[in-house]
Coordinates of C-alpha atoms in Angstrom, one line a residue:
H27 CA -27.8 -10.8 -9.1
N28 CA -31.1 -11.9 -7.7
S29 CA -32.6 -10.6 -4.4
S30 CA -33.6 -13.9 -2.9
A31 CA -33.4 -14.5 0.8
S32 CA -30.3 -16.6 0.4
S33 CA -28.4 -13.8 -1.2
P34 CA -28.0 -10.3 0.5
M35 CA -26.3 -8.9 -2.6
L36 CA -28.9 -6.2 -3.3
R37 CA -29.4 -5.0 0.3
P38 CA -29.1 -1.2 0.6
G39 CA -26.0 -1.3 2.7
L40 CA -24.1 -2.8 -0.1
F41 CA -24.3 0.6 -1.9
S42 CA -24.6 3.5 0.4
R43 CA -26.1 2.8 3.9
A44 CA -24.2 4.8 6.4
L45 CA -22.3 3.1 9.2
P46 CA -22.1 4.6 12.7
C47 CA -19.0 6.7 12.6
V48 CA -17.7 10.2 13.0
R49 CA -16.2 11.9 9.9
I50 CA -13.2 14.1 10.1
P51 CA -14.3 17.7 9.7
H52 CA -12.8 20.0 7.1
R53 CA -10.5 22.4 8.9
T54 CA -6.9 23.5 8.7
L55 CA -4.7 20.9 10.4
M56 CA -1.0 20.6 10.8
K57 CA -0.4 23.6 8.5
R58 CA -2.4 21.9 5.8
T59 CA -3.2 25.1 3.8
E60 CA 0.5 25.8 3.2
R61 CA 0.8 23.1 0.6
A62 CA 0.2 24.1 -3.0
R63 CA -2.6 22.4 -5.0
L64 CA -1.6 19.6 -7.3
P65 CA -0.8 21.3 -10.7
L66 CA -2.7 20.3 -13.8
P67 CA -0.3 20.0 -16.8
A68 CA -1.1 21.4 -20.2
L69 CA -2.7 18.9 -22.5
Q70 CA -0.1 19.2 -25.2
D71 CA 2.8 18.8 -22.7
T72 CA 1.3 15.5 -21.5
L73 CA 0.8 14.2 -25.0
D74 CA 4.4 15.1 -25.9
R75 CA 5.6 13.3 -22.8
Y76 CA 3.4 10.3 -23.6
L77 CA 4.9 9.9 -27.1
A78 CA 8.4 10.0 -25.6
T79 CA 7.3 7.5 -22.9
V80 CA 5.9 4.8 -25.2
E81 CA 8.4 5.1 -28.0
P82 CA 11.0 2.7 -26.4
L83 CA 8.2 0.1 -26.2
L84 CA 7.1 0.3 -29.8
S85 CA 8.4 -0.6 -33.3
A86 CA 8.8 2.1 -35.9
E87 CA 5.5 1.2 -37.5
E88 CA 3.7 1.1 -34.2
M89 CA 5.1 4.5 -33.3
A90 CA 4.0 6.0 -36.5
Q91 CA 0.4 4.8 -35.9
T92 CA 0.5 6.1 -32.3
R93 CA 1.7 9.6 -33.4
Q94 CA -1.3 9.8 -35.6
V95 CA -3.7 8.6 -32.9
V96 CA -2.2 11.1 -30.4
A97 CA -2.5 14.0 -32.9
E98 CA -6.2 13.2 -33.5
F99 CA -6.8 13.1 -29.8
G100 CA -5.1 16.4 -29.4
A101 CA -7.2 17.9 -32.1
N102 CA -10.6 16.3 -31.3
E103 CA -11.7 14.8 -27.9
G104 CA -8.7 15.9 -25.9
P105 CA -9.3 19.6 -25.5
G106 CA -12.9 19.2 -24.4
L107 CA -12.0 16.5 -21.9
H108 CA -9.1 18.7 -20.6
T109 CA -11.4 21.7 -20.3
A110 CA -13.8 19.6 -18.2
L111 CA -11.0 18.5 -16.0
C112 CA -9.9 22.1 -15.6
E113 CA -13.4 23.1 -14.5
L114 CA -13.4 20.2 -12.0
D115 CA -10.1 21.5 -10.6
K116 CA -11.6 24.9 -10.1
R117 CA -14.6 23.8 -8.1
D118 CA -14.6 23.1 -4.4
V119 CA -17.4 20.4 -4.6
Y120 CA -18.4 18.6 -1.4
L121 CA -18.6 14.9 -2.1
P122 CA -21.0 13.2 0.4
D123 CA -18.9 10.0 0.6
R124 CA -15.7 11.9 1.4
R125 CA -14.3 13.2 4.6
A126 CA -13.4 16.7 3.4
L127 CA -13.6 19.1 0.5
R128 CA -11.9 17.7 -2.7
G129 CA -8.2 18.4 -2.6
S130 CA -7.1 17.8 -6.2
W131 CA -8.2 17.1 -9.8
I132 CA -7.1 13.5 -9.5
E133 CA -8.5 12.6 -6.1
H134 CA -12.0 11.6 -6.9
F135 CA -10.9 9.4 -9.9
W136 CA -8.0 7.9 -7.9
D137 CA -10.4 7.0 -5.0
D138 CA -12.7 5.4 -7.5
M139 CA -9.8 3.4 -9.0
Y140 CA -9.1 1.8 -5.6
L141 CA -12.7 1.6 -4.1
A142 CA -14.5 0.5 -7.3
G143 CA -11.9 -2.2 -8.0
R144 CA -13.6 -5.6 -7.6
Y145 CA -10.3 -7.6 -7.3
P146 CA -9.1 -9.1 -4.0
I147 CA -7.1 -6.5 -2.3
V148 CA -4.9 -8.9 -0.3
I149 CA -2.6 -9.5 -3.4
N150 CA -3.6 -6.8 -5.9
S151 CA -3.3 -3.8 -3.6
N152 CA -2.1 -4.2 0.0
P153 CA 1.7 -3.9 0.6
F154 CA 3.8 -5.2 3.5
L155 CA 6.9 -4.2 5.4
T156 CA 8.9 -5.8 8.2
F157 CA 10.9 -4.2 11.0
K158 CA 14.5 -5.1 11.7
P159 CA 15.0 -7.2 14.9
D160 CA 14.8 -5.3 18.1
P161 CA 18.3 -4.4 19.2
V162 CA 17.4 -5.0 22.8
M163 CA 17.6 -8.8 23.4
E164 CA 15.3 -8.6 26.4
R165 CA 12.5 -7.4 24.1
R166 CA 12.8 -10.2 21.6
T167 CA 9.7 -12.1 22.9
Q168 CA 6.3 -11.9 21.3
A169 CA 4.5 -10.1 24.2
R170 CA 7.4 -7.6 24.8
R171 CA 7.9 -6.7 21.2
A172 CA 4.1 -6.4 20.6
A173 CA 3.6 -4.2 23.7
N174 CA 6.6 -2.1 22.7
L175 CA 5.1 -1.4 19.2
V176 CA 1.6 -0.9 20.5
F177 CA 2.8 1.6 23.1
A178 CA 4.9 3.5 20.5
S179 CA 2.1 3.5 18.0
A180 CA -0.3 4.8 20.6
M181 CA 2.2 7.6 21.2
V182 CA 2.2 8.5 17.5
S183 CA -1.6 8.3 17.4
Q184 CA -1.7 10.8 20.3
M185 CA 0.6 13.2 18.4
I186 CA -1.7 13.0 15.3
D187 CA -4.8 13.5 17.4
N188 CA -3.1 16.7 18.9
Y189 CA -1.8 17.7 15.4
E190 CA 1.7 17.6 16.8
L191 CA 3.4 15.1 14.4
D192 CA 6.1 16.7 12.3
V193 CA 5.4 15.7 8.7
G194 CA 7.8 18.1 7.1
P195 CA 6.7 19.4 3.7
E196 CA 4.1 16.6 3.2
C197 CA 0.4 17.2 3.2
P198 CA -0.9 15.8 6.5
S199 CA -4.3 14.6 5.1
Q200 CA -3.3 10.9 5.0
Y201 CA -2.1 10.9 8.6
L202 CA -5.7 11.6 9.7
Q203 CA -6.7 8.2 8.3
L204 CA -3.7 6.2 9.4
F205 CA -5.5 5.1 12.5
R206 CA -9.2 4.3 13.1
T207 CA -9.9 3.7 9.4
C208 CA -11.3 0.7 7.6
R209 CA -12.5 -0.1 4.1
I210 CA -16.1 -1.2 4.0
P211 CA -17.1 -3.7 1.3
R212 CA -20.1 -2.7 -0.9
F213 CA -21.4 -3.7 -4.2
M214 CA -19.9 -1.8 -7.1
R215 CA -17.8 0.6 -5.0
D216 CA -16.5 0.3 -1.4
S217 CA -16.3 3.2 1.1
L218 CA -13.9 4.2 3.8
R219 CA -14.9 4.6 7.4
T220 CA -12.8 6.8 9.7
D221 CA -13.7 7.2 13.3
V222 CA -12.4 9.7 15.9
G223 CA -11.9 9.3 19.6
T224 CA -11.8 5.6 19.9
R225 CA -9.2 4.3 22.3
H226 CA -8.9 0.6 21.5
I227 CA -7.1 -1.8 19.2
V228 CA -8.2 -5.2 18.2
V229 CA -5.9 -8.2 18.8
M230 CA -6.2 -11.2 16.6
R231 CA -5.0 -14.6 17.9
R232 CA -5.8 -18.1 16.8
G233 CA -9.2 -17.2 15.2
R234 CA -10.2 -15.0 18.2
Y235 CA -10.6 -11.2 18.4
Y236 CA -10.0 -9.1 21.5
K237 CA -10.8 -5.5 22.1
L238 CA -7.9 -3.9 24.1
D239 CA -7.9 -0.2 25.3
V240 CA -4.5 1.3 24.7
L241 CA -5.4 5.0 25.2
T242 CA -6.8 6.5 28.4
E243 CA -9.8 8.8 28.5
S244 CA -7.4 11.8 28.4
G245 CA -5.8 10.4 25.2
G246 CA -2.5 9.3 26.6
P247 CA -1.1 5.8 26.1
V248 CA -1.7 3.0 28.7
S249 CA 1.5 1.9 30.3
E250 CA 3.6 -0.5 28.2
A251 CA 3.9 -2.8 31.2
R252 CA 0.2 -3.1 31.4
I253 CA -0.2 -3.7 27.7
A254 CA 2.4 -6.4 27.9
R255 CA 0.4 -8.1 30.8
A256 CA -2.8 -8.0 28.8
L257 CA -1.1 -9.4 25.7
T258 CA 0.5 -12.2 27.7
S259 CA -2.9 -13.1 29.0
I260 CA -4.2 -13.3 25.4
L261 CA -1.2 -15.4 24.4
E262 CA -2.0 -17.8 27.3
D263 CA -5.5 -18.4 26.0
T264 CA -5.1 -21.8 24.3
R265 CA -8.7 -22.5 23.5
E266 CA -9.6 -23.4 19.9
A267 CA -11.3 -20.9 17.7
P268 CA -15.0 -20.5 18.5
G269 CA -15.9 -20.7 14.8
P270 CA -14.7 -20.0 11.3
D271 CA -12.0 -17.4 10.8
L272 CA -14.1 -14.7 9.3
S273 CA -11.0 -12.6 8.5
S274 CA -10.3 -15.0 5.6
L275 CA -13.3 -13.6 3.8
T276 CA -11.7 -10.1 3.5
G277 CA -9.4 -11.6 0.9
L278 CA -12.3 -12.4 -1.5
P279 CA -13.2 -10.4 -4.6
R280 CA -15.0 -7.4 -3.3
D281 CA -18.5 -8.2 -4.4
E282 CA -18.3 -11.6 -2.8
W283 CA -17.0 -10.2 0.4
A284 CA -19.7 -7.5 0.4
S285 CA -22.3 -10.2 0.1
A286 CA -20.9 -12.1 3.1
Y287 CA -20.2 -8.9 5.1
W288 CA -23.7 -7.5 5.0
S289 CA -25.2 -10.9 5.7
L290 CA -23.0 -11.0 8.8
R291 CA -23.7 -7.4 9.9
D292 CA -27.4 -7.6 9.4
H293 CA -27.8 -10.9 11.2
S294 CA -27.7 -9.5 14.7
T295 CA -27.0 -6.4 16.7
D296 CA -24.1 -8.2 18.4
N297 CA -22.5 -8.8 15.0
A298 CA -22.9 -5.2 14.1
H299 CA -21.3 -4.1 17.4
A300 CA -18.4 -6.5 16.9
L301 CA -17.8 -5.2 13.4
D302 CA -18.0 -1.6 14.6
L303 CA -15.3 -2.4 17.1
L304 CA -13.1 -4.1 14.5
E305 CA -13.5 -1.2 12.1
S306 CA -13.1 1.7 14.5
A307 CA -10.0 0.3 16.2
L308 CA -6.8 2.4 16.0
F309 CA -5.2 -0.6 14.3
H310 CA -5.1 -4.4 14.5
L311 CA -2.4 -6.4 16.2
V312 CA -1.9 -10.0 15.0
L313 CA -0.2 -12.3 17.4
E314 CA 0.9 -15.0 15.1
D315 CA 1.3 -18.6 16.2
R316 CA 3.1 -19.6 13.0
Q317 CA 6.9 -19.2 12.8
P318 CA 8.3 -18.7 9.3
N319 CA 11.6 -20.2 8.2
G320 CA 13.7 -17.6 6.4
R321 CA 13.0 -14.3 4.6
D322 CA 10.8 -15.8 1.9
E323 CA 8.3 -17.4 4.3
L324 CA 8.4 -14.3 6.5
A325 CA 7.5 -12.1 3.4
A326 CA 4.6 -14.3 2.5
L327 CA 3.3 -14.5 6.0
V328 CA 3.2 -10.8 6.6
L329 CA 1.9 -10.0 3.1
H330 CA -1.1 -12.3 3.1
G331 CA -1.0 -14.7 6.1
H332 CA -1.9 -17.5 3.7
G333 CA -5.5 -16.3 3.8
Q334 CA -5.8 -16.5 7.6
A335 CA -5.7 -14.1 10.6
R336 CA -5.7 -10.8 8.6
W337 CA -8.6 -8.3 8.3
H338 CA -7.3 -6.9 5.0
D339 CA -9.7 -4.0 5.0
K340 CA -8.0 -2.4 8.0
S341 CA -5.8 0.6 7.5
L342 CA -2.9 -0.8 9.5
S343 CA -2.3 -4.3 10.8
I344 CA 0.9 -5.0 12.9
V345 CA 2.0 -8.6 12.9
V346 CA 4.3 -10.0 15.6
L347 CA 5.7 -13.5 15.4
P348 CA 6.5 -16.0 18.2
D349 CA 10.2 -15.1 18.1
G350 CA 9.5 -11.3 18.4
E351 CA 10.0 -10.5 14.7
A352 CA 7.5 -8.0 13.5
G353 CA 6.1 -6.4 10.4
F354 CA 2.9 -4.8 9.1
S355 CA 0.6 -4.6 6.1
F356 CA -1.9 -1.9 5.2
E357 CA -5.0 -1.3 3.0
H358 CA -3.9 1.0 0.2
S359 CA -6.9 3.1 -0.8
W360 CA -6.6 5.6 2.1
G361 CA -2.9 6.3 1.8
D362 CA 0.6 5.5 0.5
G363 CA 3.8 4.0 1.7
Q364 CA 5.5 7.3 2.7
T365 CA 2.8 7.9 5.4
L366 CA 3.5 4.4 6.8
L367 CA 7.3 5.1 6.8
R368 CA 6.8 8.2 8.9
W369 CA 4.7 6.2 11.4
A370 CA 7.2 3.3 11.4
S371 CA 10.2 5.6 11.9
A372 CA 8.5 7.5 14.8
A373 CA 7.3 4.2 16.4
A374 CA 10.8 2.7 16.1
E375 CA 12.3 5.9 17.6
Y376 CA 9.9 5.7 20.6
A377 CA 10.5 2.0 20.9
L378 CA 14.3 2.4 21.2
E379 CA 13.9 5.0 23.9
R380 CA 12.0 2.6 26.1
P381 CA 14.0 1.0 28.9
A382 CA 14.5 -2.8 28.6
P383 CA 12.9 -3.6 32.0
L384 CA 9.2 -2.9 32.0
I385 CA 9.1 -0.1 34.6
P386 CA 6.2 2.4 34.3
Q387 CA 7.8 5.8 33.6
P388 CA 6.8 9.1 35.3
G389 CA 3.5 10.4 33.9
E390 CA 2.5 7.2 32.3
A391 CA -1.1 6.1 32.6
T392 CA -1.6 3.4 35.3
M393 CA -5.0 2.1 34.0
E394 CA -5.1 -1.7 34.2
V395 CA -6.4 -3.2 30.9
E396 CA -7.5 -6.6 29.7
G397 CA -8.7 -8.0 26.4
Q398 CA -12.5 -8.2 25.8
E399 CA -13.3 -11.0 23.4
L400 CA -15.5 -10.2 20.4
G401 CA -17.9 -12.8 19.2
F402 CA -20.0 -13.4 16.0
E403 CA -23.2 -15.3 15.3
V404 CA -22.5 -16.8 11.9
P405 CA -25.6 -16.7 9.6
D406 CA -26.5 -19.7 7.5
Y407 CA -25.6 -17.9 4.3
V408 CA -22.0 -17.4 5.5
K409 CA -21.8 -20.9 6.9
Q410 CA -22.8 -22.4 3.6
G411 CA -20.3 -20.5 1.6
Y412 CA -17.4 -20.3 4.0
Q413 CA -15.4 -23.4 3.0
R414 CA -15.7 -22.5 -0.7
W415 CA -14.7 -18.8 -0.1
R416 CA -11.8 -19.7 2.2
A417 CA -10.5 -22.2 -0.3
S418 CA -10.5 -19.6 -3.1
V419 CA -8.6 -17.1 -0.9
E420 CA -6.0 -19.8 0.0
E421 CA -5.7 -20.7 -3.7
L422 CA -5.0 -17.0 -4.5
T423 CA -2.4 -16.6 -1.8
N424 CA -0.7 -19.9 -2.7
S425 CA -0.5 -18.8 -6.4
V426 CA 1.9 -16.0 -5.5
D427 CA 5.6 -16.7 -5.6
I428 CA 7.6 -14.4 -3.4
T429 CA 11.3 -14.2 -2.6
S430 CA 13.4 -11.7 -0.7
R431 CA 17.1 -11.0 -1.0
V432 CA 19.8 -8.7 0.4
F433 CA 22.6 -7.6 -2.0
K434 CA 25.5 -6.6 0.2
G435 CA 28.5 -4.4 -0.4
C436 CA 26.6 -2.1 -2.7
G437 CA 24.2 0.7 -1.8
K438 CA 23.7 4.4 -1.4
S439 CA 27.3 5.0 -0.3
L440 CA 28.8 3.6 -3.4
F441 CA 26.2 5.2 -5.7
K442 CA 26.7 8.6 -4.1
Q443 CA 30.5 8.3 -4.2
S444 CA 30.1 7.5 -7.9
K445 CA 27.9 10.5 -8.3
V446 CA 24.8 8.6 -9.5
S447 CA 21.3 8.7 -8.1
P448 CA 20.8 5.6 -5.8
D449 CA 17.1 5.1 -6.8
A450 CA 17.7 5.7 -10.5
T451 CA 20.7 3.3 -10.5
M452 CA 18.5 0.6 -8.9
Q453 CA 15.8 1.2 -11.5
V454 CA 18.4 0.9 -14.3
A455 CA 19.7 -2.3 -12.8
M456 CA 16.1 -3.7 -12.8
Q457 CA 15.8 -2.8 -16.5
R458 CA 19.0 -4.7 -17.2
A459 CA 17.5 -7.7 -15.2
Q460 CA 14.3 -7.6 -17.3
W461 CA 16.3 -7.6 -20.5
A462 CA 18.6 -10.4 -19.4
T463 CA 15.5 -12.5 -18.4
F464 CA 13.2 -11.9 -21.3
G465 CA 15.3 -10.3 -24.0
E466 CA 13.1 -7.3 -24.3
P467 CA 12.0 -4.3 -22.3
G468 CA 8.8 -4.4 -20.3
S469 CA 6.6 -1.5 -19.3
T470 CA 7.7 -0.5 -15.8
Y471 CA 5.8 1.3 -13.0
E472 CA 7.7 3.2 -10.3
S473 CA 5.6 5.0 -7.7
C474 CA 6.6 8.6 -7.1
S475 CA 5.2 10.5 -4.2
T476 CA 3.5 13.9 -4.7
K477 CA 2.5 14.3 -1.1
H478 CA 4.2 17.7 -1.0
F479 CA 1.1 19.0 -2.8
H480 CA -2.3 19.4 -1.1
H481 CA -3.9 15.9 -0.9
G482 CA -1.1 14.6 -3.2
R483 CA -0.8 10.9 -3.7
T484 CA 1.5 9.5 -6.4
E485 CA 2.6 9.8 -10.0
T486 CA 4.1 7.1 -12.2
I487 CA 7.7 7.2 -13.2
R488 CA 8.0 5.2 -16.5
S489 CA 11.5 3.6 -16.3
V490 CA 11.9 2.2 -19.8
T491 CA 13.9 4.7 -21.9
H492 CA 16.1 4.5 -24.9
E493 CA 19.0 5.0 -22.6
S494 CA 18.0 2.2 -20.2
I495 CA 17.7 -0.2 -23.2
A496 CA 21.1 0.8 -24.5
F497 CA 22.7 0.0 -21.2
S498 CA 20.8 -3.2 -20.8
K499 CA 22.3 -4.5 -24.1
T500 CA 25.9 -3.5 -23.1
E501 CA 28.5 -6.0 -21.9
V502 CA 30.1 -5.2 -18.6
G503 CA 33.5 -5.0 -20.1
A504 CA 32.5 -2.8 -23.0
Q505 CA 34.5 0.5 -23.3
D506 CA 31.4 2.6 -23.1
A507 CA 29.6 0.6 -20.4
E508 CA 30.0 3.3 -17.7
E509 CA 29.0 6.0 -20.1
K510 CA 25.8 4.2 -21.0
L511 CA 25.1 3.5 -17.4
R512 CA 25.4 7.1 -16.4
A513 CA 23.3 8.2 -19.4
A514 CA 20.5 5.8 -18.4
V515 CA 20.7 7.0 -14.7
A516 CA 20.6 10.7 -15.8
K517 CA 17.6 10.1 -18.0
H518 CA 15.7 8.4 -15.2
V519 CA 16.5 11.3 -12.9
Q520 CA 15.1 13.7 -15.5
V521 CA 11.9 11.7 -15.8
A522 CA 11.6 11.3 -12.0
K523 CA 12.0 15.1 -11.3
A524 CA 9.3 15.9 -13.7
C525 CA 6.9 13.4 -12.0
Q526 CA 7.7 14.8 -8.6
Q527 CA 6.3 18.1 -9.9
A528 CA 3.2 16.2 -11.2
N529 CA 4.5 16.5 -14.8
G530 CA 4.0 12.8 -15.5
V531 CA 1.9 11.0 -18.0
D532 CA -0.3 8.4 -16.2
R533 CA -2.4 10.5 -13.8
H534 CA -3.4 13.1 -16.4
L535 CA -4.4 10.6 -19.1
F536 CA -6.2 8.5 -16.4
A537 CA -8.3 11.4 -15.4
L538 CA -9.1 12.3 -19.0
Q539 CA -10.1 8.7 -19.6
A540 CA -12.4 8.7 -16.6
I541 CA -14.1 11.9 -17.8
A542 CA -14.5 10.4 -21.3
K543 CA -16.2 7.4 -19.8
E544 CA -18.6 9.6 -17.9
Q545 CA -19.4 11.4 -21.2
G546 CA -19.9 8.2 -23.1
L547 CA -16.8 8.7 -25.2
S548 CA -14.2 6.1 -26.3
P549 CA -11.2 8.0 -27.7
A550 CA -9.0 6.0 -30.0
L551 CA -5.9 6.9 -27.9
Y552 CA -7.2 4.6 -25.2
Q553 CA -7.8 1.7 -27.7
D554 CA -4.4 2.1 -29.2
A555 CA -1.9 -0.7 -28.7
A556 CA 0.7 1.7 -27.3
Y557 CA -1.6 2.7 -24.4
A558 CA -2.4 -0.9 -23.7
R559 CA 1.3 -1.8 -23.7
L560 CA 2.2 1.1 -21.4
K561 CA -0.5 0.2 -18.9
H562 CA 0.3 -3.5 -18.8
D563 CA 3.1 -3.5 -16.3
K564 CA 5.8 -6.1 -16.6
L565 CA 7.6 -4.6 -13.6
S566 CA 5.7 -2.9 -10.8
T567 CA 8.3 -1.3 -8.5
S568 CA 8.5 1.0 -5.5
N569 CA 11.3 2.3 -3.2
C570 CA 10.0 2.5 0.3
G571 CA 12.6 2.1 3.1
A572 CA 13.8 3.4 6.4
D573 CA 16.7 2.4 8.7
S574 CA 14.3 0.7 11.1
L575 CA 12.8 -1.6 8.3
A576 CA 14.1 -4.8 6.7
M577 CA 11.8 -5.8 3.9
F578 CA 9.2 -4.2 1.7
G579 CA 7.0 -5.9 -0.9
F580 CA 3.6 -6.4 -2.6
G581 CA 1.9 -8.7 -5.0
P582 CA 2.2 -8.7 -8.8
T583 CA -0.4 -6.5 -10.6
T584 CA -0.9 -8.6 -13.7
A585 CA -0.6 -12.3 -14.6
D586 CA 2.9 -11.8 -16.1
C587 CA 4.1 -9.0 -13.8
H588 CA 6.9 -9.0 -11.2
G589 CA 6.2 -6.9 -8.2
I590 CA 9.5 -5.5 -6.8
G591 CA 9.7 -3.6 -3.5
Y592 CA 13.1 -2.4 -2.5
M593 CA 15.1 -0.5 0.2
L594 CA 18.4 1.2 -0.3
Y595 CA 20.8 1.1 2.7
D596 CA 24.3 2.6 2.8
D597 CA 26.0 -0.7 2.0
A598 CA 23.2 -3.1 1.0
I599 CA 20.1 -3.3 -1.0
S600 CA 17.1 -5.3 0.2
F601 CA 14.5 -6.2 -2.4
T602 CA 11.5 -8.5 -2.6
V603 CA 10.1 -10.0 -5.8
S604 CA 6.7 -11.5 -6.3
S605 CA 5.0 -13.1 -9.3
F606 CA 2.2 -15.4 -10.4
K607 CA 4.4 -17.3 -12.8
K608 CA 6.7 -19.0 -10.2
S609 CA 9.5 -16.9 -11.7
A610 CA 10.3 -14.7 -8.7
P611 CA 13.6 -16.5 -7.9
R612 CA 14.7 -16.2 -11.5
M613 CA 14.0 -12.5 -11.6
A614 CA 15.7 -12.0 -8.2
D615 CA 18.8 -13.8 -9.5
A616 CA 18.8 -11.5 -12.5
I617 CA 18.6 -8.4 -10.3
E618 CA 21.5 -9.6 -8.2
S619 CA 23.5 -10.2 -11.4
A620 CA 22.6 -6.7 -12.8
L621 CA 23.6 -5.1 -9.5
G622 CA 26.8 -7.0 -9.7
D623 CA 27.4 -5.6 -13.2
V624 CA 26.7 -2.1 -12.0
K625 CA 29.1 -2.4 -9.0
T626 CA 31.8 -3.8 -11.3
I627 CA 31.3 -0.9 -13.8
L628 CA 31.4 1.7 -11.1
T629 CA 34.4 0.3 -9.2
G630 CA 36.2 -1.9 -11.6
G631 CA 36.3 -4.5 -8.9
G632 CA 34.4 -7.7 -7.8
A633 CA 30.7 -7.9 -8.1
S634 CA 29.7 -10.4 -5.5
G635 CA 27.0 -9.2 -3.2
K636 CA 25.4 -12.3 -1.8

């Protein structure tokens, strides 16, 4: 890139210039030290698991070649790389761009994976979830629902600030970044900004941004009634947007967004101040003026907003629609879905406890609040590129096909009564759907939480097994159909339990590959067709649900991938499928058919679940 005046690409801030924020200190919070460190598997154990994982994806000839490649890695580069990783795991090195001492052997490499990624995060990284409709009819208006969720979230924020949130056996580190965190675009590698002590949110409405205080100086939440009045005032502001919707640019590839961002920030102190308020907010609230028609449109709107009215870098963005429906999306580098589930469950619990009439409760703050509008002076560089940039973001979001379904009459209750794991059974059903659609297995990624370890994130459950393929090929009426179903489920449970204890394949090999790159090495294992096939996900899946939530989904991770987010209820299964190939409805049909087959096999009865 050149360094001409028209391009800010090489300005220092793109790389490392500090922003005005307060970092979270390293100290013991919410019984943090009671969590065990993430265990580092033995090299040979990982290599053995790797061979077992890739075998169902390979021909006999390919497998013979891979065995040789793995043996050579285990005898040559592997031990040295593993020793270097062990040494890293033993050191407590302070990394200047981090908020605390390193917590695990994977953490630095995992952060790099997210923050050094140059892809647009709106589709390739950020997930979305939606809430179920508010059971209280009086609250099913935009201002009331938004105020209710804002108040409840402020309560959760206060609990985290006071280290009072019950997180059970989970490591609490991610909760310290749930609020007041924002990803900052930089050239080559982004950074994360986390503030402490800020009391405001940012409300986005029709291209305008409003700062709204929702915590008092003492840290308690502002009255829900007063929040509702402030939001009503914002909703009544019918003026046109004062300029281009700059939030669209957060959906660009990261280097392009960094170029625009630093041009915007450096243009004036007012711009820098407005960005500071956007980034340091507890969270963002989007008051949508678009009303989707049906689940598919709702999923698309909450996921990406069609390239409008979303600051995709923000750790949490709550979206409330004109009819009071609500959902949220989140930037993924700082944390994972289980952290958002805990917030959503706590927020829903507080919301349900609120009385329907907006009457201030004893002890509530009585501070009157109103939205303070933020403004930007748009520099020529951004003006000149805006239409082109926005068009590219809209083209990306429009390229994603997304559909959401609910399969009824089948769920956790039936699976538990049948003594099969609910999650494993859903995974086996998706394998059957993949086979029915394409006539072959496809490498499958299922996210598995390791948050019970210190600074744990995730491991990958690889769902394709010899047993899942055998079941996928079996007719529903076959005499051994139930036997093969149970065998496939049992095998998935075995793999999942190992991953929960950090005995997977992906994270260990990923860290070794990163160290090899640092050392200038290129082991044959990572050039082998087996590794490429394993890492090219045809199905990217995740189970992330709670009783208060209705939909969960995310974008596809490769050109021919289907992204599948699902929620298992007692008597229903909600799932959302996305793709770049306009094949999401076809895959959703196949999943419904596969679930029908599973239901028939387990009950011997009808399969209809629509």
